[in-house]
Amino acid sequence: MNDADPSEINDEKQERPSRYSLMQESELEVLAVAAIREHRHLIAADEAVYEEWARATADPSISAAVLKSLQEEYVARQKKSEVQQEELSEIIDALGYVPEVPLDKHE
């Protein structure tokens, strides 16, 4: 059984040095750009799944099982996006600025 206070766990997490803190700025910038692009792609994919879920919800011919599946997929994508956003935030914190990332031709 774990008796640790959740606030103590959060304090420990905040006090640990970032895994990115020892990296060179040029390396961090490459990681940040890649993470920003990945984040953009995740958002676009999440929006597509959400729109499909919304359309299916409005369609009475769609079964409850399909709706549940779409909802579960959307929630899972949101969790993945949250984890990726936390990593991106950590990279940007270590870098000290948000690099400019032009839009891809696909964006």
GROMACS .gro file of N, CA and C in nm:
model
  321
    1MET      N    1   0.084  -0.118   0.000
    1MET     CA    2   0.000   0.000   0.000
    1MET      C    3   0.088   0.124   0.000
    2ASN      N    4   0.056   0.221  -0.081
    2ASN     CA    5   0.133   0.343  -0.092
    2ASN      C    6   0.065   0.452  -0.010
    3ASP      N    7   0.136   0.501   0.096
    3ASP     CA    8   0.080   0.602   0.184
    3ASP      C    9   0.127   0.741   0.150
    4ALA      N   10   0.192   0.759   0.038
    4ALA     CA   11   0.245   0.890   0.000
    4ALA      C   12   0.131   0.986  -0.032
    5ASP      N   13   0.147   1.108   0.016
    5ASP     CA   14   0.052   1.215  -0.013
    5ASP      C   15   0.070   1.256  -0.159
    6PRO      N   16  -0.039   1.265  -0.237
    6PRO     CA   17  -0.025   1.302  -0.378
    6PRO      C   18   0.049   1.434  -0.398
    7SER      N   19   0.032   1.530  -0.307
    7SER     CA   20   0.103   1.657  -0.321
    7SER      C   21   0.253   1.638  -0.305
    8GLU      N   22   0.294   1.542  -0.220
    8GLU     CA   23   0.437   1.513  -0.204
    8GLU      C   24   0.494   1.453  -0.332
    9ILE      N   25   0.418   1.368  -0.397
    9ILE     CA   26   0.462   1.307  -0.522
    9ILE      C   27   0.478   1.415  -0.628
   10ASN      N   28   0.383   1.508  -0.637
   10ASN     CA   29   0.393   1.618  -0.733
   10ASN      C   30   0.513   1.706  -0.702
   11ASP      N   31   0.539   1.733  -0.574
   11ASP     CA   32   0.656   1.814  -0.536
   11ASP      C   33   0.785   1.746  -0.579
   12GLU      N   34   0.792   1.614  -0.560
   12GLU     CA   35   0.911   1.540  -0.600
   12GLU      C   36   0.930   1.547  -0.750
   13LYS      N   37   0.822   1.535  -0.825
   13LYS     CA   38   0.829   1.540  -0.970
   13LYS      C   39   0.880   1.676  -1.016
   14GLN      N   40   0.835   1.783  -0.951
   14GLN     CA   41   0.876   1.917  -0.989
   14GLN      C   42   1.021   1.944  -0.952
   15GLU      N   43   1.072   1.881  -0.848
   15GLU     CA   44   1.209   1.905  -0.802
   15GLU      C   45   1.313   1.827  -0.882
   16ARG      N   46   1.273   1.720  -0.945
   16ARG     CA   47   1.367   1.641  -1.025
   16ARG      C   48   1.414   1.722  -1.145
   17PRO      N   49   1.543   1.710  -1.178
   17PRO     CA   50   1.588   1.781  -1.298
   17PRO      C   51   1.528   1.715  -1.423
   18SER      N   52   1.501   1.797  -1.521
   18SER     CA   53   1.444   1.749  -1.645
   18SER      C   54   1.544   1.658  -1.716
   19ARG      N   55   1.493   1.557  -1.781
   19ARG     CA   56   1.581   1.469  -1.859
   19ARG      C   57   1.641   1.543  -1.977
   20TYR      N   58   1.586   1.660  -2.008
   20TYR     CA   59   1.635   1.740  -2.119
   20TYR      C   60   1.733   1.848  -2.075
   21SER      N   61   1.752   1.866  -1.946
   21SER     CA   62   1.830   1.979  -1.896
   21SER      C   63   1.978   1.974  -1.936
   22LEU      N   64   2.031   1.859  -1.967
   22LEU     CA   65   2.172   1.849  -2.003
   22LEU      C   66   2.197   1.850  -2.154
   23MET      N   67   2.090   1.864  -2.230
   23MET     CA   68   2.104   1.863  -2.375
   23MET      C   69   2.144   2.000  -2.427
   24GLN      N   70   2.208   2.000  -2.541
   24GLN     CA   71   2.246   2.124  -2.607
   24GLN      C   72   2.122   2.192  -2.666
   25GLU      N   73   2.129   2.324  -2.680
   25GLU     CA   74   2.016   2.399  -2.734
   25GLU      C   75   1.977   2.351  -2.873
   26SER      N   76   2.075   2.322  -2.956
   26SER     CA   77   2.045   2.278  -3.093
   26SER      C   78   1.969   2.144  -3.092
   27GLU      N   79   2.007   2.055  -3.001
   27GLU     CA   80   1.938   1.926  -2.989
   27GLU      C   81   1.795   1.947  -2.939
   28LEU      N   82   1.781   2.034  -2.840
   28LEU     CA   83   1.649   2.062  -2.785
   28LEU      C   84   1.557   2.125  -2.889
   29GLU      N   85   1.613   2.213  -2.971
   29GLU     CA   86   1.531   2.277  -3.073
   29GLU      C   87   1.480   2.175  -3.173
   30VAL      N   88   1.564   2.081  -3.213
   30VAL     CA   89   1.522   1.975  -3.305
   30VAL      C   90   1.409   1.892  -3.242
   31LEU      N   91   1.426   1.858  -3.113
   31LEU     CA   92   1.322   1.782  -3.043
   31LEU      C   93   1.193   1.863  -3.032
   32ALA      N   94   1.206   1.992  -3.001
   32ALA     CA   95   1.088   2.077  -2.987
   32ALA      C   96   1.011   2.087  -3.118
   33VAL      N   97   1.081   2.108  -3.226
   33VAL     CA   98   1.016   2.118  -3.358
   33VAL      C   99   0.944   1.988  -3.390
   34ALA      N  100   1.009   1.875  -3.367
   34ALA     CA  101   0.945   1.746  -3.394
   34ALA      C  102   0.823   1.725  -3.304
   35ALA      N  103   0.834   1.764  -3.177
   35ALA     CA  104   0.723   1.748  -3.084
   35ALA      C  105   0.606   1.840  -3.120
   36ILE      N  106   0.636   1.961  -3.165
   36ILE     CA  107   0.530   2.053  -3.207
   36ILE      C  108   0.458   1.997  -3.329
   37ARG      N  109   0.534   1.946  -3.424
   37ARG     CA  110   0.471   1.886  -3.543
   37ARG      C  111   0.385   1.765  -3.505
   38GLU      N  112   0.438   1.681  -3.416
   38GLU     CA  113   0.362   1.565  -3.370
   38GLU      C  114   0.234   1.611  -3.301
   39HIS      N  115   0.245   1.715  -3.220
   39HIS     CA  116   0.127   1.766  -3.149
   39HIS      C  117   0.022   1.815  -3.248
   40ARG      N  118   0.064   1.884  -3.349
   40ARG     CA  119  -0.030   1.931  -3.452
   40ARG      C  120  -0.101   1.815  -3.520
   41HIS      N  121  -0.026   1.710  -3.549
   41HIS     CA  122  -0.086   1.594  -3.616
   41HIS      C  123  -0.184   1.522  -3.523
   42LEU      N  124  -0.147   1.512  -3.395
   42LEU     CA  125  -0.236   1.448  -3.299
   42LEU      C  126  -0.366   1.527  -3.286
   43ILE      N  127  -0.356   1.658  -3.280
   43ILE     CA  128  -0.476   1.741  -3.270
   43ILE      C  129  -0.566   1.721  -3.392
   44ALA      N  130  -0.507   1.720  -3.509
   44ALA     CA  131  -0.587   1.701  -3.631
   44ALA      C  132  -0.656   1.565  -3.631
   45ALA      N  133  -0.584   1.461  -3.591
   45ALA     CA  134  -0.643   1.327  -3.586
   45ALA      C  135  -0.751   1.319  -3.479
   46ASP      N  136  -0.725   1.382  -3.364
   46ASP     CA  137  -0.826   1.384  -3.257
   46ASP      C  138  -0.954   1.453  -3.304
   47GLU      N  139  -0.939   1.563  -3.375
   47GLU     CA  140  -1.055   1.636  -3.425
   47GLU      C  141  -1.135   1.550  -3.523
   48ALA      N  142  -1.065   1.476  -3.607
   48ALA     CA  143  -1.134   1.390  -3.703
   48ALA      C  144  -1.215   1.282  -3.631
   49VAL      N  145  -1.156   1.222  -3.529
   49VAL     CA  146  -1.227   1.119  -3.453
   49VAL      C  147  -1.346   1.182  -3.378
   50TYR      N  148  -1.324   1.299  -3.321
   50TYR     CA  149  -1.434   1.367  -3.250
   50TYR      C  150  -1.549   1.398  -3.346
   51GLU      N  151  -1.517   1.449  -3.463
   51GLU     CA  152  -1.621   1.481  -3.562
   51GLU      C  153  -1.698   1.356  -3.603
   52GLU      N  154  -1.627   1.246  -3.622
   52GLU     CA  155  -1.694   1.121  -3.657
   52GLU      C  156  -1.785   1.075  -3.544
   53TRP      N  157  -1.738   1.087  -3.421
   53TRP     CA  158  -1.818   1.052  -3.303
   53TRP      C  159  -1.942   1.141  -3.296
   54ALA      N  160  -1.924   1.271  -3.319
   54ALA     CA  161  -2.037   1.364  -3.314
   54ALA      C  162  -2.140   1.331  -3.423
   55ARG      N  163  -2.091   1.301  -3.544
   55ARG     CA  164  -2.183   1.264  -3.653
   55ARG      C  165  -2.258   1.135  -3.618
   56ALA      N  166  -2.185   1.039  -3.564
   56ALA     CA  167  -2.247   0.911  -3.529
   56ALA      C  168  -2.350   0.928  -3.418
   57THR      N  169  -2.321   1.016  -3.324
   57THR     CA  170  -2.414   1.041  -3.214
   57THR      C  171  -2.547   1.096  -3.265
   58ALA      N  172  -2.541   1.177  -3.369
   58ALA     CA  173  -2.662   1.238  -3.426
   58ALA      C  174  -2.738   1.142  -3.518
   59ASP      N  175  -2.677   1.030  -3.551
   59ASP     CA  176  -2.740   0.935  -3.644
   59ASP      C  177  -2.806   0.821  -3.564
   60PRO      N  178  -2.938   0.815  -3.564
   60PRO     CA  179  -3.006   0.712  -3.484
   60PRO      C  180  -2.982   0.569  -3.535
   61SER      N  181  -2.931   0.555  -3.656
   61SER     CA  182  -2.908   0.420  -3.708
   61SER      C  183  -2.775   0.361  -3.659
   62ILE      N  184  -2.691   0.442  -3.592
   62ILE     CA  185  -2.562   0.393  -3.541
   62ILE      C  186  -2.585   0.323  -3.409
   63SER      N  187  -2.529   0.204  -3.397
   63SER     CA  188  -2.550   0.124  -3.276
   63SER      C  189  -2.474   0.182  -3.156
   64ALA      N  190  -2.522   0.147  -3.038
   64ALA     CA  191  -2.459   0.191  -2.914
   64ALA      C  192  -2.315   0.139  -2.906
   65ALA      N  193  -2.290   0.021  -2.958
   65ALA     CA  194  -2.156  -0.037  -2.954
   65ALA      C  195  -2.058   0.046  -3.037
   66VAL      N  196  -2.103   0.092  -3.152
   66VAL     CA  197  -2.018   0.175  -3.238
   66VAL      C  198  -1.992   0.309  -3.170
   67LEU      N  199  -2.096   0.368  -3.112
   67LEU     CA  200  -2.079   0.494  -3.040
   67LEU      C  201  -1.980   0.480  -2.925
   68LYS      N  202  -1.994   0.372  -2.852
   68LYS     CA  203  -1.903   0.347  -2.739
   68LYS      C  204  -1.759   0.331  -2.788
   69SER      N  205  -1.743   0.261  -2.898
   69SER     CA  206  -1.610   0.241  -2.956
   69SER      C  207  -1.547   0.374  -2.998
   70LEU      N  208  -1.627   0.459  -3.062
   70LEU     CA  209  -1.577   0.590  -3.104
   70LEU      C  210  -1.543   0.677  -2.982
   71GLN      N  211  -1.625   0.670  -2.881
   71GLN     CA  212  -1.599   0.746  -2.759
   71GLN      C  213  -1.470   0.698  -2.693
   72GLU      N  214  -1.453   0.567  -2.683
   72GLU     CA  215  -1.332   0.511  -2.622
   72GLU      C  216  -1.207   0.550  -2.701
   73GLU      N  217  -1.218   0.548  -2.834
   73GLU     CA  218  -1.105   0.588  -2.916
   73GLU      C  219  -1.071   0.734  -2.893
   74TYR      N  220  -1.172   0.818  -2.886
   74TYR     CA  221  -1.149   0.961  -2.863
   74TYR      C  222  -1.083   0.984  -2.727
   75VAL      N  223  -1.133   0.919  -2.624
   75VAL     CA  224  -1.076   0.935  -2.489
   75VAL      C  225  -0.932   0.886  -2.487
   76ALA      N  226  -0.904   0.774  -2.550
   76ALA     CA  227  -0.767   0.721  -2.555
   76ALA      C  228  -0.675   0.819  -2.627
   77ARG      N  229  -0.723   0.878  -2.736
   77ARG     CA  230  -0.643   0.977  -2.809
   77ARG      C  231  -0.617   1.100  -2.723
   78GLN      N  232  -0.716   1.141  -2.646
   78GLN     CA  233  -0.698   1.256  -2.557
   78GLN      C  234  -0.590   1.229  -2.453
   79LYS      N  235  -0.589   1.108  -2.400
   79LYS     CA  236  -0.487   1.071  -2.302
   79LYS      C  237  -0.349   1.073  -2.366
   80LYS      N  238  -0.339   1.020  -2.487
   80LYS     CA  239  -0.211   1.019  -2.558
   80LYS      C  240  -0.166   1.163  -2.585
   81SER      N  241  -0.259   1.247  -2.625
   81SER     CA  242  -0.226   1.387  -2.652
   81SER      C  243  -0.180   1.458  -2.525
   82GLU      N  244  -0.242   1.425  -2.414
   82GLU     CA  245  -0.202   1.487  -2.287
   82GLU      C  246  -0.058   1.451  -2.250
   83VAL      N  247  -0.024   1.324  -2.265
   83VAL     CA  248   0.112   1.279  -2.236
   83VAL      C  249   0.211   1.348  -2.329
   84GLN      N  250   0.177   1.356  -2.456
   84GLN     CA  251   0.265   1.419  -2.554
   84GLN      C  252   0.279   1.568  -2.524
   85GLN      N  253   0.171   1.633  -2.481
   85GLN     CA  254   0.174   1.776  -2.447
   85GLN      C  255   0.265   1.800  -2.327
   86GLU      N  256   0.261   1.711  -2.230
   86GLU     CA  257   0.349   1.724  -2.113
   86GLU      C  258   0.495   1.713  -2.154
   87GLU      N  259   0.525   1.619  -2.243
   87GLU     CA  260   0.662   1.604  -2.291
   87GLU      C  261   0.705   1.729  -2.369
   88LEU      N  262   0.618   1.778  -2.456
   88LEU     CA  263   0.648   1.900  -2.532
   88LEU      C  264   0.675   2.016  -2.436
   89SER      N  265   0.594   2.029  -2.335
   89SER     CA  266   0.611   2.136  -2.237
   89SER      C  267   0.747   2.125  -2.167
   90GLU      N  268   0.785   2.004  -2.133
   90GLU     CA  269   0.915   1.982  -2.068
   90GLU      C  270   1.030   2.020  -2.161
   91ILE      N  271   1.019   1.986  -2.287
   91ILE     CA  272   1.123   2.021  -2.386
   91ILE      C  273   1.132   2.172  -2.400
   92ILE      N  274   1.017   2.237  -2.414
   92ILE     CA  275   1.016   2.382  -2.431
   92ILE      C  276   1.069   2.452  -2.306
   93ASP      N  277   1.034   2.400  -2.188
   93ASP     CA  278   1.087   2.458  -2.064
   93ASP      C  279   1.239   2.449  -2.063
   94ALA      N  280   1.293   2.335  -2.103
   94ALA     CA  281   1.439   2.319  -2.105
   94ALA      C  282   1.503   2.408  -2.211
   95LEU      N  283   1.437   2.424  -2.323
   95LEU     CA  284   1.488   2.507  -2.433
   95LEU      C  285   1.480   2.655  -2.396
   96GLY      N  286   1.373   2.694  -2.330
   96GLY     CA  287   1.358   2.832  -2.288
   96GLY      C  288   1.278   2.919  -2.382
   97TYR      N  289   1.235   2.864  -2.493
   97TYR     CA  290   1.151   2.939  -2.588
   97TYR      C  291   1.081   2.840  -2.680
   98VAL      N  292   0.978   2.889  -2.746
   98VAL     CA  293   0.906   2.807  -2.843
   98VAL      C  294   0.961   2.839  -2.980
   99PRO      N  295   1.023   2.743  -3.047
   99PRO     CA  296   1.077   2.770  -3.180
   99PRO      C  297   0.964   2.788  -3.283
  100GLU      N  298   0.994   2.867  -3.383
  100GLU     CA  299   0.897   2.882  -3.492
  100GLU      C  300   0.897   2.754  -3.575
  101VAL      N  301   0.777   2.708  -3.604
  101VAL     CA  302   0.762   2.585  -3.683
  101VAL      C  303   0.661   2.615  -3.793
  102PRO      N  304   0.710   2.631  -3.915
  102PRO     CA  305   0.617   2.658  -4.024
  102PRO      C  306   0.521   2.541  -4.045
  103LEU      N  307   0.404   2.573  -4.096
  103LEU     CA  308   0.306   2.470  -4.125
  103LEU      C  309   0.356   2.380  -4.236
  104ASP      N  310   0.328   2.251  -4.224
  104ASP     CA  311   0.358   2.155  -4.330
  104ASP      C  312   0.260   2.179  -4.445
  105LYS      N  313   0.290   2.123  -4.560
  105LYS     CA  314   0.196   2.132  -4.672
  105LYS      C  315   0.068   2.053  -4.641
  106HIS      N  316   0.076   1.960  -4.544
  106HIS     CA  317  -0.040   1.879  -4.505
  106HIS      C  318  -0.124   1.947  -4.399
  107GLU      N  319  -0.075   2.057  -4.343
  107GLU     CA  320  -0.146   2.121  -4.233
  107GLU      C  321  -0.229   2.239  -4.282
   0.00000   0.00000   0.00000
